[in-house]
PDB file of C-alpha atoms in Angstrom:
ATOM      1  CA  UNK A   1       0.006   0.017  -0.025  1.00 80.00           C
ATOM      2  CA  UNK A   2       0.986   3.640  -0.453  1.00 86.00           C
ATOM      3  CA  UNK A   3       0.730   6.648   1.709  1.00 92.00           C
ATOM      4  CA  UNK A   4       1.312  10.277   1.318  1.00 95.00           C
ATOM      5  CA  UNK A   5       2.157  12.915   3.851  1.00 96.00           C
ATOM      6  CA  UNK A   6       1.946  16.639   3.424  1.00 96.00           C
ATOM      7  CA  UNK A   7       3.271  18.010   6.596  1.00 92.00           C
ATOM      8  CA  UNK A   8       1.866  21.469   6.308  1.00 94.00           C
ATOM      9  CA  UNK A   9      -1.912  21.891   6.186  1.00 94.00           C
ATOM     10  CA  UNK A  10      -1.777  25.595   5.614  1.00 96.00           C
ATOM     11  CA  UNK A  11       1.099  27.777   4.190  1.00 97.00           C
ATOM     12  CA  UNK A  12       0.555  31.543   4.213  1.00 97.00           C
ATOM     13  CA  UNK A  13       3.077  33.618   2.233  1.00 97.00           C
ATOM     14  CA  UNK A  14       3.262  37.146   0.797  1.00 97.00           C
ATOM     15  CA  UNK A  15       3.211  37.896  -2.788  1.00 97.00           C
ATOM     16  CA  UNK A  16       6.520  37.458  -4.595  1.00 97.00           C
ATOM     17  CA  UNK A  17       7.984  35.471  -1.792  1.00 97.00           C
ATOM     18  CA  UNK A  18       9.366  32.069  -2.404  1.00 97.00           C
ATOM     19  CA  UNK A  19       7.439  28.919  -1.260  1.00 98.00           C
ATOM     20  CA  UNK A  20       8.041  25.259  -0.666  1.00 97.00           C
ATOM     21  CA  UNK A  21       5.214  22.693  -0.064  1.00 98.00           C
ATOM     22  CA  UNK A  22       6.484  19.479   1.293  1.00 97.00           C
ATOM     23  CA  UNK A  23       5.443  15.975   0.229  1.00 97.00           C
ATOM     24  CA  UNK A  24       6.775  12.601   1.534  1.00 97.00           C
ATOM     25  CA  UNK A  25       5.634   9.251   0.509  1.00 96.00           C
ATOM     26  CA  UNK A  26       5.779   5.626   1.666  1.00 94.00           C
ATOM     27  CA  UNK A  27       5.406   2.696  -0.749  1.00 90.00           C
ATOM     28  CA  UNK A  28       6.437  -0.935  -1.111  1.00 86.00           C
ATOM     29  CA  UNK A  29       6.528  -0.773  -4.878  1.00 85.00           C
ATOM     30  CA  UNK A  30       7.942   1.962  -7.343  1.00 86.00           C
ATOM     31  CA  UNK A  31       5.520   4.751  -7.843  1.00 89.00           C
ATOM     32  CA  UNK A  32       4.837   7.775 -10.255  1.00 91.00           C
ATOM     33  CA  UNK A  33       4.429  11.163  -8.383  1.00 94.00           C
ATOM     34  CA  UNK A  34       2.058  14.080  -8.888  1.00 94.00           C
ATOM     35  CA  UNK A  35       1.014  17.353  -7.696  1.00 96.00           C
ATOM     36  CA  UNK A  36      -2.572  18.428  -8.299  1.00 95.00           C
ATOM     37  CA  UNK A  37      -4.057  21.949  -7.667  1.00 95.00           C
ATOM     38  CA  UNK A  38      -7.684  22.689  -6.696  1.00 93.00           C
ATOM     39  CA  UNK A  39      -8.562  26.330  -7.085  1.00 92.00           C
ATOM     40  CA  UNK A  40     -11.454  27.466  -4.747  1.00 87.00           C
ATOM     41  CA  UNK A  41     -14.853  25.776  -5.733  1.00 82.00           C
ATOM     42  CA  UNK A  42     -13.185  23.859  -8.778  1.00 85.00           C
ATOM     43  CA  UNK A  43     -12.051  20.405  -9.581  1.00 87.00           C
ATOM     44  CA  UNK A  44      -8.500  19.190  -9.597  1.00 91.00           C
ATOM     45  CA  UNK A  45      -5.940  19.871 -12.290  1.00 91.00           C
ATOM     46  CA  UNK A  46      -2.690  18.203 -12.812  1.00 92.00           C
ATOM     47  CA  UNK A  47       0.096  20.734 -12.117  1.00 95.00           C
ATOM     48  CA  UNK A  48       3.178  18.436 -12.664  1.00 93.00           C
ATOM     49  CA  UNK A  49       4.181  14.854 -12.753  1.00 93.00           C
ATOM     50  CA  UNK A  50       7.338  12.604 -12.271  1.00 92.00           C
ATOM     51  CA  UNK A  51       7.217   9.367 -14.326  1.00 89.00           C
ATOM     52  CA  UNK A  52      10.842   8.823 -15.113  1.00 86.00           C
ATOM     53  CA  UNK A  53      14.028  10.562 -16.332  1.00 88.00           C
ATOM     54  CA  UNK A  54      15.132  14.015 -14.848  1.00 90.00           C
ATOM     55  CA  UNK A  55      14.265  14.073 -11.223  1.00 91.00           C
ATOM     56  CA  UNK A  56      13.359  17.905 -11.433  1.00 94.00           C
ATOM     57  CA  UNK A  57      10.028  18.556 -13.302  1.00 93.00           C
ATOM     58  CA  UNK A  58       8.495  21.927 -14.040  1.00 92.00           C
ATOM     59  CA  UNK A  59       5.074  23.408 -14.700  1.00 91.00           C
ATOM     60  CA  UNK A  60       4.144  26.075 -17.249  1.00 85.00           C
ATOM     61  CA  UNK A  61       3.258  28.475 -14.476  1.00 89.00           C
ATOM     62  CA  UNK A  62       6.643  28.534 -12.700  1.00 94.00           C
ATOM     63  CA  UNK A  63       6.267  25.717 -10.216  1.00 97.00           C
ATOM     64  CA  UNK A  64       8.842  22.960 -10.006  1.00 97.00           C
ATOM     65  CA  UNK A  65       9.089  19.732  -7.970  1.00 97.00           C
ATOM     66  CA  UNK A  66      12.210  17.395  -7.330  1.00 95.00           C
ATOM     67  CA  UNK A  67      11.926  13.637  -6.773  1.00 95.00           C
ATOM     68  CA  UNK A  68      14.281  12.429  -4.133  1.00 94.00           C
ATOM     69  CA  UNK A  69      14.198   8.727  -3.950  1.00 92.00           C
ATOM     70  CA  UNK A  70      16.468   8.466  -0.913  1.00 93.00           C
ATOM     71  CA  UNK A  71      14.289  10.720   1.111  1.00 93.00           C
ATOM     72  CA  UNK A  72      11.009   9.516  -0.546  1.00 95.00           C
ATOM     73  CA  UNK A  73      10.045  13.169  -1.071  1.00 96.00           C
ATOM     74  CA  UNK A  74       8.572  15.225  -3.836  1.00 97.00           C
ATOM     75  CA  UNK A  75       8.525  18.838  -2.643  1.00 97.00           C
ATOM     76  CA  UNK A  76       6.828  21.494  -4.729  1.00 97.00           C
ATOM     77  CA  UNK A  77       8.582  24.969  -5.123  1.00 97.00           C
ATOM     78  CA  UNK A  78       8.029  28.292  -6.608  1.00 97.00           C
ATOM     79  CA  UNK A  79      10.534  31.208  -6.459  1.00 97.00           C
ATOM     80  CA  UNK A  80       7.949  33.884  -6.561  1.00 97.00           C
ATOM     81  CA  UNK A  81       4.288  33.432  -5.921  1.00 97.00           C
ATOM     82  CA  UNK A  82       1.264  35.412  -7.191  1.00 96.00           C
ATOM     83  CA  UNK A  83      -1.932  35.982  -5.489  1.00 96.00           C
ATOM     84  CA  UNK A  84      -3.528  33.765  -8.144  1.00 95.00           C
ATOM     85  CA  UNK A  85      -1.504  30.809  -6.877  1.00 96.00           C
ATOM     86  CA  UNK A  86      -3.946  30.670  -3.874  1.00 97.00           C
ATOM     87  CA  UNK A  87      -5.227  27.231  -3.920  1.00 96.00           C
ATOM     88  CA  UNK A  88      -5.266  23.871  -2.275  1.00 95.00           C
ATOM     89  CA  UNK A  89      -2.206  21.603  -3.377  1.00 97.00           C
ATOM     90  CA  UNK A  90      -2.346  17.786  -3.383  1.00 96.00           C
ATOM     91  CA  UNK A  91       0.539  15.417  -3.615  1.00 96.00           C
ATOM     92  CA  UNK A  92      -0.385  11.995  -5.040  1.00 94.00           C
ATOM     93  CA  UNK A  93       1.380   8.798  -5.989  1.00 92.00           C
ATOM     94  CA  UNK A  94       0.342   5.988  -8.382  1.00 89.00           C
ATOM     95  CA  UNK A  95       2.113   2.609  -8.488  1.00 85.00           C
ATOM     96  CA  UNK A  96       3.783   1.383 -11.626  1.00 82.00           C
ATOM     97  CA  UNK A  97       1.762  -1.110 -13.723  1.00 74.00           C
ATOM     98  CA  UNK A  98       1.431  -4.415 -12.000  1.00 64.00           C
ATOM     99  CA  UNK A  99       0.830  -2.673  -8.721  1.00 56.00           C
ATOM    100  CA  UNK A 100      -2.074  -5.110  -7.934  1.00 57.00           C
ATOM    101  CA  UNK A 101      -5.087  -3.925  -5.937  1.00 56.00           C
ATOM    102  CA  UNK A 102      -3.313  -0.731  -5.035  1.00 65.00           C
ATOM    103  CA  UNK A 103      -3.301   0.443  -8.610  1.00 73.00           C
ATOM    104  CA  UNK A 104      -4.786   3.774  -7.843  1.00 83.00           C
ATOM    105  CA  UNK A 105      -3.923   7.346  -7.072  1.00 88.00           C
ATOM    106  CA  UNK A 106      -3.380   7.853  -3.317  1.00 91.00           C
ATOM    107  CA  UNK A 107      -3.493  11.549  -2.264  1.00 93.00           C
ATOM    108  CA  UNK A 108      -2.063  13.557   0.619  1.00 95.00           C
ATOM    109  CA  UNK A 109      -4.350  15.600   2.770  1.00 93.00           C
ATOM    110  CA  UNK A 110      -3.555  18.751   0.931  1.00 95.00           C
ATOM    111  CA  UNK A 111      -1.735  21.950   1.746  1.00 96.00           C
ATOM    112  CA  UNK A 112      -3.758  25.249   1.363  1.00 96.00           C
ATOM    113  CA  UNK A 113      -1.463  27.847   0.007  1.00 97.00           C
ATOM    114  CA  UNK A 114      -2.665  31.433   0.734  1.00 97.00           C
ATOM    115  CA  UNK A 115      -0.925  34.246  -1.007  1.00 97.00           C
ATOM    116  CA  UNK A 116      -1.409  37.564   0.603  1.00 96.00           C
ATOM    117  CA  UNK A 117      -0.729  40.997  -0.917  1.00 95.00           C
TER     118      UNK A 117
ATOM    119  CA  UNK B   1     -16.173  21.575 -24.659  1.00 64.00           C
ATOM    120  CA  UNK B   2     -16.113  20.303 -21.067  1.00 69.00           C
ATOM    121  CA  UNK B   3     -14.064  17.166 -20.853  1.00 90.00           C
ATOM    122  CA  UNK B   4     -15.557  15.603 -17.627  1.00 94.00           C
ATOM    123  CA  UNK B   5     -18.947  16.901 -16.536  1.00 94.00           C
ATOM    124  CA  UNK B   6     -21.075  16.135 -13.509  1.00 95.00           C
ATOM    125  CA  UNK B   7     -24.686  17.044 -12.610  1.00 95.00           C
ATOM    126  CA  UNK B   8     -25.884  18.307 -10.461  1.00 96.00           C
ATOM    127  CA  UNK B   9     -23.188  20.778  -9.043  1.00 94.00           C
ATOM    128  CA  UNK B  10     -25.031  20.988  -5.751  1.00 96.00           C
ATOM    129  CA  UNK B  11     -27.375  18.604  -4.061  1.00 97.00           C
ATOM    130  CA  UNK B  12     -29.163  19.203  -0.799  1.00 97.00           C
ATOM    131  CA  UNK B  13     -31.240  16.522   0.529  1.00 97.00           C
ATOM    132  CA  UNK B  14     -32.711  14.934   3.615  1.00 97.00           C
ATOM    133  CA  UNK B  15     -31.355  11.893   5.489  1.00 97.00           C
ATOM    134  CA  UNK B  16     -32.853   8.687   4.228  1.00 97.00           C
ATOM    135  CA  UNK B  17     -33.360   9.791   0.660  1.00 97.00           C
ATOM    136  CA  UNK B  18     -32.000   8.106  -2.387  1.00 97.00           C
ATOM    137  CA  UNK B  19     -30.072  10.378  -4.893  1.00 97.00           C
ATOM    138  CA  UNK B  20     -27.900  10.065  -8.110  1.00 97.00           C
ATOM    139  CA  UNK B  21     -25.015  11.976  -9.339  1.00 97.00           C
ATOM    140  CA  UNK B  22     -24.298  11.730 -13.094  1.00 97.00           C
ATOM    141  CA  UNK B  23     -20.813  11.870 -14.791  1.00 97.00           C
ATOM    142  CA  UNK B  24     -20.013  12.051 -18.475  1.00 96.00           C
ATOM    143  CA  UNK B  25     -16.634  12.356 -20.239  1.00 96.00           C
ATOM    144  CA  UNK B  26     -16.189  13.279 -23.883  1.00 95.00           C
ATOM    145  CA  UNK B  27     -12.481  12.367 -23.995  1.00 93.00           C
ATOM    146  CA  UNK B  28     -12.873   8.858 -25.390  1.00 92.00           C
ATOM    147  CA  UNK B  29     -11.423   7.493 -22.333  1.00 92.00           C
ATOM    148  CA  UNK B  30     -11.856   3.840 -21.143  1.00 91.00           C
ATOM    149  CA  UNK B  31     -11.444   4.170 -17.461  1.00 91.00           C
ATOM    150  CA  UNK B  32     -13.626   6.377 -15.165  1.00 93.00           C
ATOM    151  CA  UNK B  33     -13.466   7.022 -11.405  1.00 93.00           C
ATOM    152  CA  UNK B  34     -15.423   8.284  -8.383  1.00 95.00           C
ATOM    153  CA  UNK B  35     -13.633  10.154  -5.553  1.00 95.00           C
ATOM    154  CA  UNK B  36     -15.019  11.543  -2.326  1.00 95.00           C
ATOM    155  CA  UNK B  37     -13.513  14.623  -0.779  1.00 92.00           C
ATOM    156  CA  UNK B  38     -14.523  15.095   2.968  1.00 91.00           C
ATOM    157  CA  UNK B  39     -14.977  18.305   4.863  1.00 88.00           C
ATOM    158  CA  UNK B  40     -11.139  18.299   5.713  1.00 86.00           C
ATOM    159  CA  UNK B  41     -10.442  18.139   1.844  1.00 85.00           C
ATOM    160  CA  UNK B  42      -9.141  14.636   2.174  1.00 88.00           C
ATOM    161  CA  UNK B  43      -9.653  12.937  -1.257  1.00 90.00           C
ATOM    162  CA  UNK B  44     -10.062   9.157  -1.579  1.00 90.00           C
ATOM    163  CA  UNK B  45     -11.058   6.901  -4.423  1.00 91.00           C
ATOM    164  CA  UNK B  46     -14.385   5.012  -4.085  1.00 93.00           C
ATOM    165  CA  UNK B  47     -14.715   3.134  -7.467  1.00 90.00           C
ATOM    166  CA  UNK B  48     -13.109   2.773 -10.824  1.00 89.00           C
ATOM    167  CA  UNK B  49     -14.574   1.243 -14.015  1.00 88.00           C
ATOM    168  CA  UNK B  50     -12.656   0.138 -17.043  1.00 86.00           C
ATOM    169  CA  UNK B  51     -14.693  -0.494 -20.137  1.00 84.00           C
ATOM    170  CA  UNK B  52     -17.798  -0.650 -18.089  1.00 81.00           C
ATOM    171  CA  UNK B  53     -16.192  -3.296 -15.770  1.00 84.00           C
ATOM    172  CA  UNK B  54     -15.766  -2.590 -11.992  1.00 85.00           C
ATOM    173  CA  UNK B  55     -11.960  -2.623 -11.192  1.00 82.00           C
ATOM    174  CA  UNK B  56     -11.677  -0.912  -7.896  1.00 79.00           C
ATOM    175  CA  UNK B  57     -14.165  -0.953  -5.064  1.00 80.00           C
ATOM    176  CA  UNK B  58     -12.848   0.443  -2.037  1.00 82.00           C
ATOM    177  CA  UNK B  59     -14.416  -0.169   1.387  1.00 75.00           C
ATOM    178  CA  UNK B  60     -17.514   1.866   0.447  1.00 85.00           C
ATOM    179  CA  UNK B  61     -20.853   1.086   2.135  1.00 89.00           C
ATOM    180  CA  UNK B  62     -23.064  -0.850  -0.185  1.00 90.00           C
ATOM    181  CA  UNK B  63     -25.579   1.897  -0.079  1.00 94.00           C
ATOM    182  CA  UNK B  64     -23.274   3.421  -2.840  1.00 94.00           C
ATOM    183  CA  UNK B  65     -23.814   1.792  -6.336  1.00 92.00           C
ATOM    184  CA  UNK B  66     -21.895   2.943  -9.291  1.00 92.00           C
ATOM    185  CA  UNK B  67     -23.493   2.225 -12.774  1.00 92.00           C
ATOM    186  CA  UNK B  68     -21.738   2.546 -16.092  1.00 91.00           C
ATOM    187  CA  UNK B  69     -24.213   2.269 -19.022  1.00 91.00           C
ATOM    188  CA  UNK B  70     -21.425   2.902 -21.381  1.00 91.00           C
ATOM    189  CA  UNK B  71     -17.873   3.985 -21.502  1.00 90.00           C
ATOM    190  CA  UNK B  72     -18.659   7.732 -21.465  1.00 94.00           C
ATOM    191  CA  UNK B  73     -20.765   7.551 -18.427  1.00 95.00           C
ATOM    192  CA  UNK B  74     -20.327   6.599 -14.840  1.00 95.00           C
ATOM    193  CA  UNK B  75     -23.176   7.446 -12.546  1.00 95.00           C
ATOM    194  CA  UNK B  76     -23.239   7.245  -8.665  1.00 96.00           C
ATOM    195  CA  UNK B  77     -26.558   6.104  -6.997  1.00 96.00           C
ATOM    196  CA  UNK B  78     -26.730   6.544  -3.122  1.00 96.00           C
ATOM    197  CA  UNK B  79     -29.403   4.965  -0.955  1.00 96.00           C
ATOM    198  CA  UNK B  80     -30.649   5.953   2.454  1.00 96.00           C
ATOM    199  CA  UNK B  81     -28.444   9.062   2.562  1.00 96.00           C
ATOM    200  CA  UNK B  82     -26.711   9.615   5.971  1.00 96.00           C
ATOM    201  CA  UNK B  83     -25.210  12.801   7.432  1.00 96.00           C
ATOM    202  CA  UNK B  84     -21.747  11.385   6.968  1.00 94.00           C
ATOM    203  CA  UNK B  85     -22.353  11.110   3.254  1.00 95.00           C
ATOM    204  CA  UNK B  86     -22.002  14.923   2.973  1.00 96.00           C
ATOM    205  CA  UNK B  87     -18.916  15.686   0.936  1.00 96.00           C
ATOM    206  CA  UNK B  88     -17.753  16.727  -2.475  1.00 95.00           C
ATOM    207  CA  UNK B  89     -17.841  13.891  -4.909  1.00 96.00           C
ATOM    208  CA  UNK B  90     -15.527  14.039  -7.991  1.00 95.00           C
ATOM    209  CA  UNK B  91     -15.695  11.961 -11.182  1.00 96.00           C
ATOM    210  CA  UNK B  92     -12.531  11.442 -13.103  1.00 94.00           C
ATOM    211  CA  UNK B  93     -11.380   9.615 -16.222  1.00 93.00           C
ATOM    212  CA  UNK B  94      -8.237   8.269 -17.728  1.00 90.00           C
ATOM    213  CA  UNK B  95      -7.209   6.673 -21.148  1.00 86.00           C
ATOM    214  CA  UNK B  96      -6.899   3.299 -19.624  1.00 74.00           C
ATOM    215  CA  UNK B  97      -5.455   1.387 -16.728  1.00 67.00           C
ATOM    216  CA  UNK B  98      -2.149   0.224 -18.343  1.00 65.00           C
ATOM    217  CA  UNK B  99       0.730   2.492 -18.242  1.00 64.00           C
ATOM    218  CA  UNK B 100      -0.162   5.502 -16.152  1.00 68.00           C
ATOM    219  CA  UNK B 101      -2.510   7.843 -17.788  1.00 73.00           C
ATOM    220  CA  UNK B 102      -3.334  11.204 -16.511  1.00 82.00           C
ATOM    221  CA  UNK B 103      -6.642  11.465 -14.728  1.00 88.00           C
ATOM    222  CA  UNK B 104      -9.024  14.346 -15.720  1.00 91.00           C
ATOM    223  CA  UNK B 105     -11.426  15.474 -12.981  1.00 93.00           C
ATOM    224  CA  UNK B 106     -14.825  16.844 -13.220  1.00 93.00           C
ATOM    225  CA  UNK B 107     -15.899  20.077 -11.259  1.00 91.00           C
ATOM    226  CA  UNK B 108     -17.305  18.089  -8.391  1.00 94.00           C
ATOM    227  CA  UNK B 109     -20.838  17.622  -6.936  1.00 96.00           C
ATOM    228  CA  UNK B 110     -21.269  19.175  -3.420  1.00 95.00           C
ATOM    229  CA  UNK B 111     -23.613  16.908  -1.571  1.00 97.00           C
ATOM    230  CA  UNK B 112     -25.255  18.242   1.679  1.00 97.00           C
ATOM    231  CA  UNK B 113     -27.389  15.670   3.715  1.00 97.00           C
ATOM    232  CA  UNK B 114     -29.589  17.383   6.284  1.00 96.00           C
TER     233      UNK B 114
END
């Protein structure tokens, strides 16, 4: 089975400040890693994903995340946030094919990023 | 041009009632899912269907019954609604269940049981 821990339930920051949202996972099998974003009163959108290759992945709106296998982490960062980045951010894992009955997305409990002017 | 749509967006009902939530995807995907997001925003899978066949059935009370009339639709019927069923329910779809494929989520249905 897999589990995902997002240590911070809320992260308030000021506009243009850097931010890091932490994600650690536990799994007995190899997994793919994801960050989803949920803007207020909307569904989830995929922000970025790590499937293979370079451990640093980037999104089109300036977020990046780095897969660290030894620390089983996939922290999300942005060097300068905007008010429009205010949203709930979910880290998730999905086992490789052949993951058996646990072949599903497992989410963390989310981190609410609030960007203040 | 909505990829994954759900109806209704809001649903308010009394305890003990039976209600349905509908989901449709126009992406041509083979796999569809239902997720429940509780009041603390925790998101957990309930069911998944692949080509109209039930694949994942998490430990969900049997008052919840998914039905997939065709690959593009996955409806969720809930009998004898309870207060604890109040949540936001998200439908999602993906290409298939082979190599990982991105899941596309609907806008959610906010269910309130009084």
